[in-house]
Each structure stands twice: as C-alpha cells, then as structure tokens.
C-alpha cells in the first residue's frame, strides 16, 4: 500500500491530534447516496432510492469546514451512482492533500477514466468490495457480470502503479472458506487487501455471523495462514492487532467501547449527522455536541467491528503508532 508522503503525514497527524483533544471526529463517512446498483444479501441498501434531497457538491464544504476530519470515506449506497462524484471529491479536498480520502465502492460503475479523474480530484485510496474470488460474488451482490468486470479492470488499473487499490472483504459464514483465496486474488491482481467483519445489525440476519466453534476455529486457522503472508509492503492493510480484534469480535459476538458519534460519524446523503451507518438517530451539523452527550456517552451497542470502528477504538498513541508504521511515512 502506497505510503503518504512525509509532510502530508505530519499534517494528518497534527490535525488528528487537535481533533482528538477538541472532540472532533477523526474519520467522517459521507454517504453521498442511499441508492445502490446491487442488492447484497448482507446489506440494508439495495436498488433505487429517493435522491431528490441529496447534498450538492458545494454543500460538502460546510461539513468539511466544521468537522475538519483527517480521514474521509466517500461511501453510500453506491457512490459511483452519483454523476457528480468527482465534483464531490473535489469539493471535499478543496485542492488540499489532507484529509486522506477513501472511496468505498462496489466498482460496478468504475471505468479507467473515472478512476483517473477521481485520483486527480484527490482520492487517496480506492476500497473495492469483494466477497468471493469468483462469480459467486455476482450471486451474493445480485449483480450479474460484476466479478468479470472487476477481474478485467482491477489488474489493468493496478498496472498503472499507483498502489492505491484495496480489496475490501466482509467476512461472513458464506465466504469463510474463501479467506485465503481472496488474499491470493489480491496478490494475483496486484492490489492490497482489507478484511472487515459482518454485522447482523444492518439486516437482523444472524445466519451470516460466524459463531459456532467450528466456524470460529476455521476463521482463526485461515487468518493465521494469511498472517504468514504479511510483508513489508503493507499489502494486508489491517494491522495485526485489528485482525486479532476481529477474531475477538466474532468469538464474543460483539465488541464494546464504541465511540461512534465522537471519534467518527456519518453524514447522510441529505446532510444530517448520524453516529454510524447503523444507528439512525439524526442530528443537524450544529448539534454534534448534543449527539455526543445523548448518544456516545451512553452507547452500549457492540454490534459491529467494521473498518471505521476498527481504526478508532484504540488509544490515541496506539492509533498513531499503527498509522505511522502503516500508511504514513514517518518512521517511529
Ligand atoms: C455499505 S457498503 C457502501 C459502499 C459500496 N456500496 C460497497 O459495497 O462497497 C460499504 C461496505 O459495507 C459492507 N457491508 C455491507 N453490509 C454489511 C454488514 N451487514 N456488516 C458489515 N459490513 C457490511 C460492504 O460489504 C461494503 O464493503
Ligand atoms: S454492500 Fe454496498 S453494494 Fe451492497 S447493497 Fe450495500 S451499499 Fe449496495
Ligand atoms: S458498535 Fe458502534 S459503529 Fe457499530 S453499529 Fe453499534 S454504534 Fe454503530
């Protein structure tokens, strides 16, 4: 995974430190649309939605000026359904290198031209969802031809050498047996890999949550084998401690101590604040302190360990250490 240059790294660390002290979020996820091209079995989005109240590209400046995050996710629904997604990214970045900005997408609508335009607008990392290393991905996402499209496009774009593409694989009971094969696919395509953990909170379906001792043993054995492939290039983007915490999440059926609303938050497509993508109490931008007092201070939800949480449940020194030795260039 490409490391962020030194000066930029220092600026991200500086902004992160001041946000930590000022109770501003470190990561903001902009869900730029609720609509989606897929109907994934593990998700509560899917298909068309009312888009009439979506924020316009210029509206994102108000959120950026108030929240000053050091990491931004541009997500959804499916963000590439927005015709103006490049303008949204430009508005978020405003010509600056900070924040570090990740596009979280299923890539059904990705093309070479869009990839280059999004890079030019300021996307630092392309997170591409992949649940299976073959056509079973299409069945799970209910989008015929998606796997073929990824298989064709991803290696081509990886060859451009920007080292900014990360496969994002959400572990469920359905793809538990594919943990190593997905890692092999990332290597074959010349891209990076990040595992995330299924949460039953989105759909209420517990069937996809690995929980039996046989499933948990398989999960651990397969992750152990993937760990052995870790090397200096940082192609396995999860830190070892995050993968360990992912196992714990499945073992315990949850992870307490969530800081949703405080260390991270979601901005919905129509411009409301939500603590996370699976908690639907909404607040105005000016009500962020109220969200922390009302929601975060008494939040007992432990029902996910998705990436936005896994970055941020750590103490600040640990968070800094892992990013310094992972994404950022500063040598510790
Ligand atoms: C909600 S999607 C939005 C962006 C885009 N549509 C995509 O699929 O990448 C972001 C990520 O959430 C994951 N996801 C969906 N449902 C989930 C669940 N129930 N638990 C954990 N992750 C989930 C998806 O696999 C995807 O990688
Ligand atoms: S996981 Fe992403 S692609 Fe699948 S339905 Fe949800 S938002 Fe759409
Ligand atoms: S654990 Fe936190 S981030 Fe996850 S669903 Fe619950 S409140 Fe949201």
Tab-separated table of C-alpha atoms and ligand atoms in Angstrom:
chain	number	residue	atom	x	y	z
A	1	UNK	CA	0.000	0.000	0.000
A	2	UNK	CA	1.349	3.370	-1.000
A	3	UNK	CA	2.550	5.412	1.964
A	4	UNK	CA	1.525	9.015	2.380
A	5	UNK	CA	4.497	11.391	1.825
A	6	UNK	CA	6.240	12.747	4.922
A	7	UNK	CA	4.976	16.348	5.006
A	8	UNK	CA	1.410	15.226	4.378
A	9	UNK	CA	1.756	12.544	7.078
A	10	UNK	CA	2.836	15.152	9.607
A	11	UNK	CA	-0.157	17.341	8.699
A	12	UNK	CA	-2.567	14.418	9.104
A	13	UNK	CA	-1.039	13.588	12.499
A	14	UNK	CA	-1.266	17.260	13.533
A	15	UNK	CA	-4.903	17.512	12.561
A	16	UNK	CA	-5.679	14.144	14.187
A	17	UNK	CA	-4.096	15.263	17.452
A	18	UNK	CA	-6.020	18.533	17.600
A	19	UNK	CA	-9.288	16.789	16.688
A	20	UNK	CA	-8.710	14.180	19.397
A	21	UNK	CA	-8.264	16.885	22.008
A	22	UNK	CA	-11.159	19.017	20.708
A	23	UNK	CA	-13.570	16.064	20.496
A	24	UNK	CA	-13.889	16.491	16.729
A	25	UNK	CA	-14.150	13.291	14.646
A	26	UNK	CA	-11.006	11.705	13.215
A	27	UNK	CA	-12.965	9.965	10.440
A	28	UNK	CA	-16.092	11.231	8.666
A	29	UNK	CA	-18.005	8.973	6.295
A	30	UNK	CA	-20.042	10.829	3.684
A	31	UNK	CA	-22.834	8.587	2.405
A	32	UNK	CA	-23.310	10.510	-0.826
A	33	UNK	CA	-26.352	8.489	-1.924
A	34	UNK	CA	-28.678	5.892	-0.380
A	35	UNK	CA	-29.290	4.267	-3.761
A	36	UNK	CA	-27.306	1.288	-4.950
A	37	UNK	CA	-26.611	-0.774	-8.070
A	38	UNK	CA	-26.563	-4.030	-6.080
A	39	UNK	CA	-28.890	-5.865	-3.677
A	40	UNK	CA	-26.311	-7.566	-1.462
A	41	UNK	CA	-27.554	-10.279	0.834
A	42	UNK	CA	-25.781	-8.838	3.901
A	43	UNK	CA	-26.858	-5.184	3.465
A	44	UNK	CA	-29.905	-2.984	4.020
A	45	UNK	CA	-29.279	-0.751	0.989
A	46	UNK	CA	-30.101	-2.040	-2.475
A	47	UNK	CA	-31.730	-0.581	-5.561
A	48	UNK	CA	-33.069	2.911	-6.240
A	49	UNK	CA	-33.991	5.457	-3.535
A	50	UNK	CA	-35.300	8.998	-3.432
A	51	UNK	CA	-32.300	11.134	-4.434
A	52	UNK	CA	-34.067	14.488	-4.597
A	53	UNK	CA	-32.685	15.762	-1.274
A	54	UNK	CA	-29.054	14.702	-1.825
A	55	UNK	CA	-26.420	17.299	-0.933
A	56	UNK	CA	-24.842	19.068	-3.910
A	57	UNK	CA	-21.033	19.034	-4.340
A	58	UNK	CA	-20.617	22.590	-2.977
A	59	UNK	CA	-22.614	21.697	0.187
A	60	UNK	CA	-19.812	19.415	1.376
A	61	UNK	CA	-17.573	22.406	2.166
A	62	UNK	CA	-19.763	23.414	5.110
A	63	UNK	CA	-19.282	19.964	6.678
A	64	UNK	CA	-15.559	19.933	5.972
A	65	UNK	CA	-15.025	23.384	7.470
A	66	UNK	CA	-16.910	22.466	10.651
A	67	UNK	CA	-15.631	18.916	11.173
A	68	UNK	CA	-12.049	19.137	9.793
A	69	UNK	CA	-11.599	15.311	9.695
A	70	UNK	CA	-8.192	13.819	8.928
A	71	UNK	CA	-9.700	10.824	7.123
A	72	UNK	CA	-12.803	10.913	4.909
A	73	UNK	CA	-14.721	7.994	3.453
A	74	UNK	CA	-16.879	8.676	0.399
A	75	UNK	CA	-19.445	5.896	0.544
A	76	UNK	CA	-23.144	5.105	0.209
A	77	UNK	CA	-25.213	3.259	-1.078
A	78	UNK	CA	-23.084	3.182	-4.180
A	79	UNK	CA	-21.129	6.450	-4.524
A	80	UNK	CA	-20.332	5.932	-8.214
A	81	UNK	CA	-24.074	6.270	-8.964
A	82	UNK	CA	-23.593	9.991	-8.384
A	83	UNK	CA	-22.810	11.526	-11.789
A	84	UNK	CA	-21.092	14.360	-9.905
A	85	UNK	CA	-18.948	12.157	-7.637
A	86	UNK	CA	-15.716	13.719	-8.987
A	87	UNK	CA	-17.030	17.190	-8.106
A	88	UNK	CA	-17.995	15.951	-4.634
A	89	UNK	CA	-14.445	14.706	-4.056
A	90	UNK	CA	-13.034	17.985	-5.377
A	91	UNK	CA	-15.255	19.922	-3.003
A	92	UNK	CA	-14.207	17.726	-0.049
A	93	UNK	CA	-10.492	18.022	-0.835
A	94	UNK	CA	-10.615	21.689	-1.882
A	95	UNK	CA	-7.204	21.352	-3.553
A	96	UNK	CA	-5.504	20.225	-0.332
A	97	UNK	CA	-3.766	16.906	0.380
A	98	UNK	CA	-5.459	16.488	3.787
A	99	UNK	CA	-7.803	14.732	4.557
A	100	UNK	CA	-6.706	11.275	3.454
A	101	UNK	CA	-9.727	10.287	1.347
A	102	UNK	CA	-11.031	6.784	0.656
A	103	UNK	CA	-13.695	5.909	-1.936
A	104	UNK	CA	-15.683	2.899	-0.649
A	105	UNK	CA	-17.461	1.362	-3.638
A	106	UNK	CA	-18.577	-1.850	-5.313
A	107	UNK	CA	-16.978	-0.612	-8.591
A	108	UNK	CA	-19.931	-1.705	-10.748
A	109	UNK	CA	-19.733	1.727	-12.441
A	110	UNK	CA	-15.951	2.161	-12.333
A	111	UNK	CA	-14.018	2.823	-15.543
A	112	UNK	CA	-10.396	3.682	-16.243
A	113	UNK	CA	-11.379	7.303	-16.983
A	114	UNK	CA	-13.350	7.646	-13.737
A	115	UNK	CA	-10.514	6.118	-11.705
A	116	UNK	CA	-8.060	8.651	-13.131
A	117	UNK	CA	-10.482	11.573	-12.670
A	118	UNK	CA	-11.129	10.556	-9.046
A	119	UNK	CA	-7.394	10.278	-8.366
A	120	UNK	CA	-6.919	13.695	-9.880
A	121	UNK	CA	-9.710	15.101	-7.681
A	122	UNK	CA	-7.976	13.736	-4.559
A	123	UNK	CA	-8.950	10.129	-3.817
A	124	UNK	CA	-6.017	8.541	-1.957
A	125	UNK	CA	-7.380	5.027	-1.597
A	126	UNK	CA	-9.919	3.003	-3.592
A	127	UNK	CA	-11.652	0.430	-1.390
A	128	UNK	CA	-13.345	-2.155	-3.644
A	129	UNK	CA	-15.742	-4.650	-2.097
A	130	UNK	CA	-15.060	-8.298	-2.957
A	131	UNK	CA	-16.925	-11.074	-1.165
A	132	UNK	CA	-15.870	-14.042	-3.328
A	133	UNK	CA	-12.879	-14.657	-5.621
A	134	UNK	CA	-15.165	-15.781	-8.491
A	135	UNK	CA	-18.691	-15.453	-9.935
A	136	UNK	CA	-20.282	-16.252	-6.556
A	137	UNK	CA	-19.624	-12.545	-5.928
A	138	UNK	CA	-22.358	-11.750	-8.509
A	139	UNK	CA	-24.848	-14.027	-6.743
A	140	UNK	CA	-24.121	-12.552	-3.313
A	141	UNK	CA	-24.379	-8.982	-4.656
A	142	UNK	CA	-27.232	-9.770	-7.076
A	143	UNK	CA	-25.382	-8.064	-9.944
A	144	UNK	CA	-24.648	-10.308	-12.944
A	145	UNK	CA	-21.253	-9.699	-14.555
A	146	UNK	CA	-19.763	-7.759	-11.622
A	147	UNK	CA	-16.947	-10.225	-10.932
A	148	UNK	CA	-15.908	-10.332	-14.618
A	149	UNK	CA	-15.842	-6.520	-14.666
A	150	UNK	CA	-13.580	-6.430	-11.589
A	151	UNK	CA	-11.351	-9.195	-12.930
A	152	UNK	CA	-10.885	-7.228	-16.126
A	153	UNK	CA	-10.470	-3.721	-14.707
A	154	UNK	CA	-8.599	-4.120	-11.409
A	155	UNK	CA	-5.381	-5.726	-12.736
A	156	UNK	CA	-5.290	-3.146	-15.574
A	157	UNK	CA	-5.543	-0.233	-13.166
A	158	UNK	CA	-3.114	-1.854	-10.715
A	159	UNK	CA	-0.559	-1.923	-13.529
A	160	UNK	CA	-0.584	1.865	-13.641
A	161	UNK	CA	1.474	1.537	-10.444
A	162	UNK	CA	-0.330	3.934	-8.108
A	163	UNK	CA	-0.706	1.223	-5.450
A	164	UNK	CA	-3.937	2.737	-4.137
A	165	UNK	CA	-6.473	-0.087	-4.653
A	166	UNK	CA	-7.584	-2.194	-1.669
A	167	UNK	CA	-9.970	-5.151	-1.889
A	168	UNK	CA	-12.415	-4.907	0.992
A	169	UNK	CA	-13.759	-8.293	2.001
A	170	UNK	CA	-16.512	-8.568	4.587
A	171	UNK	CA	-16.197	-11.932	6.372
A	172	UNK	CA	-19.474	-13.872	6.665
A	173	UNK	CA	-20.373	-17.546	7.131
A	174	UNK	CA	-20.866	-17.606	3.342
A	175	UNK	CA	-17.273	-16.713	2.433
A	176	UNK	CA	-15.385	-18.013	5.477
A	177	UNK	CA	-13.833	-20.730	3.340
A	178	UNK	CA	-12.533	-18.107	0.872
A	179	UNK	CA	-10.413	-16.028	3.256
A	180	UNK	CA	-7.116	-17.247	1.812
A	181	UNK	CA	-8.394	-17.412	-1.778
A	182	UNK	CA	-9.396	-13.756	-1.580
A	183	UNK	CA	-5.890	-12.927	-0.327
A	184	UNK	CA	-4.451	-14.908	-3.248
A	185	UNK	CA	-6.695	-12.960	-5.631
A	186	UNK	CA	-5.460	-9.632	-4.256
A	187	UNK	CA	-1.875	-10.748	-4.863
A	188	UNK	CA	-2.712	-12.016	-8.357
A	189	UNK	CA	-4.376	-8.730	-9.309
A	190	UNK	CA	-1.506	-6.716	-7.762
A	191	UNK	CA	-3.616	-4.904	-5.175
A	192	UNK	CA	-3.963	-4.679	-1.381
A	193	UNK	CA	-6.454	-6.328	0.954
A	194	UNK	CA	-8.529	-5.365	3.968
A	195	UNK	CA	-10.857	-7.725	5.844
A	196	UNK	CA	-13.918	-6.464	7.650
A	197	UNK	CA	-16.438	-8.265	9.825
A	198	UNK	CA	-20.096	-8.940	9.153
A	199	UNK	CA	-22.580	-7.256	11.489
A	200	UNK	CA	-26.102	-8.578	11.899
A	201	UNK	CA	-27.251	-5.108	12.888
A	202	UNK	CA	-27.930	-3.936	9.319
A	203	UNK	CA	-30.433	-6.634	8.360
A	204	UNK	CA	-31.104	-8.524	11.605
A	205	UNK	CA	-29.930	-11.737	9.915
A	206	UNK	CA	-27.627	-13.707	12.264
A	207	UNK	CA	-27.172	-16.549	9.795
A	208	UNK	CA	-24.171	-14.848	8.182
A	209	UNK	CA	-22.392	-14.273	11.512
A	210	UNK	CA	-19.681	-16.892	12.159
A	211	UNK	CA	-20.437	-18.023	15.721
A	212	UNK	CA	-20.180	-21.816	16.122
A	213	UNK	CA	-16.935	-23.264	17.458
A	214	UNK	CA	-16.299	-24.997	14.121
A	215	UNK	CA	-16.720	-21.700	12.246
A	216	UNK	CA	-14.563	-19.801	14.742
A	217	UNK	CA	-11.790	-22.413	14.530
A	218	UNK	CA	-11.881	-22.209	10.750
A	219	UNK	CA	-11.777	-18.403	10.863
A	220	UNK	CA	-8.715	-18.450	13.120
A	221	UNK	CA	-6.863	-21.122	11.145
A	222	UNK	CA	-7.421	-19.267	7.881
A	223	UNK	CA	-6.463	-15.862	9.303
A	224	UNK	CA	-3.324	-17.447	10.798
A	225	UNK	CA	-2.319	-18.614	7.340
A	226	UNK	CA	-2.994	-15.186	5.826
A	227	UNK	CA	-0.915	-13.577	8.626
A	228	UNK	CA	2.051	-15.648	7.469
A	229	UNK	CA	1.910	-13.845	4.129
A	230	UNK	CA	2.217	-10.377	5.671
A	231	UNK	CA	5.317	-8.484	4.473
A	232	UNK	CA	6.953	-5.036	4.471
A	233	UNK	CA	4.819	-3.778	1.558
A	234	UNK	CA	1.790	-3.414	3.868
A	235	UNK	CA	-0.452	-5.183	1.313
A	236	UNK	CA	-2.560	-6.584	4.171
A	237	UNK	CA	-3.914	-3.255	5.265
A	238	UNK	CA	-5.442	-4.391	8.598
A	239	UNK	CA	-2.865	-4.184	11.358
A	240	UNK	CA	-2.166	-7.472	13.222
A	241	UNK	CA	-3.937	-6.045	16.281
A	242	UNK	CA	-7.028	-5.207	14.200
A	243	UNK	CA	-7.211	-8.751	12.822
A	244	UNK	CA	-6.818	-10.076	16.357
A	245	UNK	CA	-9.657	-7.802	17.491
A	246	UNK	CA	-11.764	-9.059	14.566
A	247	UNK	CA	-11.380	-12.630	15.842
A	248	UNK	CA	-12.366	-11.430	19.319
A	249	UNK	CA	-15.437	-9.697	17.897
A	250	UNK	CA	-16.647	-12.951	16.345
A	251	UNK	CA	-15.697	-15.019	19.427
A	252	UNK	CA	-17.593	-12.716	21.800
A	253	UNK	CA	-20.445	-11.855	19.428
A	254	UNK	CA	-19.645	-8.148	19.760
A	255	UNK	CA	-17.042	-5.511	20.705
A	256	UNK	CA	-17.857	-2.981	23.437
A	257	UNK	CA	-16.418	0.529	23.806
A	258	UNK	CA	-17.714	2.054	20.581
A	259	UNK	CA	-17.012	5.789	20.074
A	260	UNK	CA	-19.487	6.377	17.237
A	261	UNK	CA	-20.597	9.996	17.100
A	262	UNK	CA	-17.403	11.233	18.764
A	263	UNK	CA	-14.320	9.760	17.062
A	264	UNK	CA	-16.209	9.051	13.842
A	265	UNK	CA	-19.575	9.872	12.376
A	266	UNK	CA	-21.642	9.605	9.216
A	267	UNK	CA	-23.041	12.462	7.145
A	268	UNK	CA	-26.163	11.178	5.385
A	269	UNK	CA	-26.943	11.863	1.730
A	270	UNK	CA	-29.303	14.691	2.732
A	271	UNK	CA	-26.843	16.297	5.152
A	272	UNK	CA	-27.760	15.014	8.618
A	273	UNK	CA	-25.260	13.656	11.149
A	274	UNK	CA	-25.630	10.049	12.331
A	275	UNK	CA	-23.370	8.319	14.882
A	276	UNK	CA	-22.747	5.489	12.397
A	277	UNK	CA	-24.307	3.870	9.350
A	278	UNK	CA	-26.361	1.515	11.525
A	279	UNK	CA	-27.696	3.964	14.139
A	280	UNK	CA	-30.420	6.114	12.677
A	281	UNK	CA	-30.864	8.919	15.216
A	282	UNK	CA	-30.122	12.053	13.212
A	283	UNK	CA	-28.717	15.440	14.211
A	284	UNK	CA	-28.006	18.728	12.496
A	285	UNK	CA	-24.381	19.721	11.896
A	286	UNK	CA	-24.651	22.283	14.712
A	287	UNK	CA	-25.857	19.578	17.135
A	288	UNK	CA	-22.699	17.463	17.175
A	289	UNK	CA	-22.011	18.091	20.884
A	290	UNK	CA	-25.600	17.032	21.650
A	291	UNK	CA	-25.076	13.795	19.681
A	292	UNK	CA	-22.006	13.006	21.833
A	293	UNK	CA	-23.868	13.791	25.062
A	294	UNK	CA	-27.059	11.983	24.089
A	295	UNK	CA	-25.710	9.062	22.099
A	296	UNK	CA	-21.970	8.379	22.549
A	297	UNK	CA	-21.868	8.929	26.298
A	298	UNK	CA	-24.374	6.158	26.947
A	299	UNK	CA	-23.881	3.982	23.845
A	300	UNK	CA	-23.838	0.294	24.751
A	301	UNK	CA	-24.079	-1.029	21.196
A	302	UNK	CA	-21.303	-3.531	20.446
A	303	UNK	CA	-22.809	-4.970	17.274
A	304	UNK	CA	-20.138	-4.335	14.658
A	305	UNK	CA	-16.423	-4.206	14.096
A	306	UNK	CA	-16.430	-2.578	10.650
A	307	UNK	CA	-13.359	-0.686	9.483
A	308	UNK	CA	-14.422	2.758	10.671
A	309	UNK	CA	-14.573	1.366	14.237
A	310	UNK	CA	-11.515	-0.798	13.983
A	311	UNK	CA	-9.355	2.273	13.224
A	312	UNK	CA	-10.665	4.234	16.131
A	313	UNK	CA	-11.444	2.241	19.257
A	314	UNK	CA	-7.762	2.326	20.149
A	315	UNK	CA	-5.996	4.761	22.425
A	316	UNK	CA	-4.546	7.730	20.558
A	317	UNK	CA	-0.887	6.637	20.962
A	318	UNK	CA	-1.713	3.182	19.605
A	319	UNK	CA	-3.721	4.629	16.729
A	320	UNK	CA	-0.851	6.936	15.860
A	321	UNK	CA	1.731	4.159	16.107
A	322	UNK	CA	-0.202	1.849	13.784
A	323	UNK	CA	-0.795	4.531	11.189
A	324	UNK	CA	2.727	5.833	11.430
A	325	UNK	CA	4.106	2.387	10.728
A	326	UNK	CA	1.367	1.569	8.186
A	327	UNK	CA	0.014	4.295	5.905
A	328	UNK	CA	2.127	7.246	6.950
A	329	UNK	CA	5.758	7.877	6.102
A	330	UNK	CA	7.020	8.996	9.484
A	331	UNK	CA	9.401	6.405	10.897
A	332	UNK	CA	8.894	5.677	14.552
B	1	LIG	C1	-22.376	-0.320	2.847
B	1	LIG	S1	-21.204	-0.547	1.574
B	1	LIG	C2	-21.209	1.039	0.765
B	1	LIG	C3	-20.218	1.164	-0.364
B	1	LIG	C4	-20.412	0.269	-1.569
B	1	LIG	N1	-21.758	0.139	-1.971
B	1	LIG	C5	-19.759	-1.078	-1.348
B	1	LIG	O1	-20.443	-2.090	-1.279
B	1	LIG	O2	-18.545	-1.072	-1.231
B	1	LIG	C6	-19.631	-0.486	2.427
B	1	LIG	C7	-19.118	-1.817	2.914
B	1	LIG	O3	-20.019	-2.314	3.887
B	1	LIG	C8	-20.025	-3.702	3.781
B	1	LIG	N2	-21.233	-4.227	4.417
B	1	LIG	C9	-22.481	-4.302	3.929
B	1	LIG	N3	-23.305	-4.887	4.790
B	1	LIG	C10	-22.555	-5.185	5.880
B	1	LIG	C11	-22.830	-5.813	7.133
B	1	LIG	N4	-24.030	-6.262	7.422
B	1	LIG	N5	-21.810	-5.947	8.013
B	1	LIG	C12	-20.569	-5.493	7.721
B	1	LIG	N6	-20.245	-4.903	6.563
B	1	LIG	C13	-21.234	-4.747	5.648
B	1	LIG	C14	-19.959	-3.971	2.308
B	1	LIG	O4	-19.511	-5.281	2.014
B	1	LIG	C15	-19.003	-2.898	1.845
B	1	LIG	O5	-17.689	-3.395	1.795
B	2	LIG	S1	-22.968	-3.523	0.433
B	2	LIG	FE1	-22.701	-1.752	-0.897
B	2	LIG	S2	-23.183	-2.606	-2.910
B	2	LIG	FE2	-24.084	-3.979	-1.477
B	2	LIG	S3	-26.214	-3.297	-1.229
B	2	LIG	FE3	-24.937	-2.419	0.423
B	2	LIG	S4	-24.414	-0.428	-0.327
B	2	LIG	FE4	-25.041	-1.639	-2.099
B	3	LIG	S1	-20.941	-0.848	17.503
B	3	LIG	FE1	-20.888	1.374	17.187
B	3	LIG	S2	-20.443	1.642	15.000
B	3	LIG	FE2	-21.148	-0.458	15.297
B	3	LIG	S3	-23.367	-0.438	14.931
B	3	LIG	FE3	-23.046	-0.149	17.138
B	3	LIG	S4	-22.979	2.064	17.434
B	3	LIG	FE4	-22.681	1.691	15.251
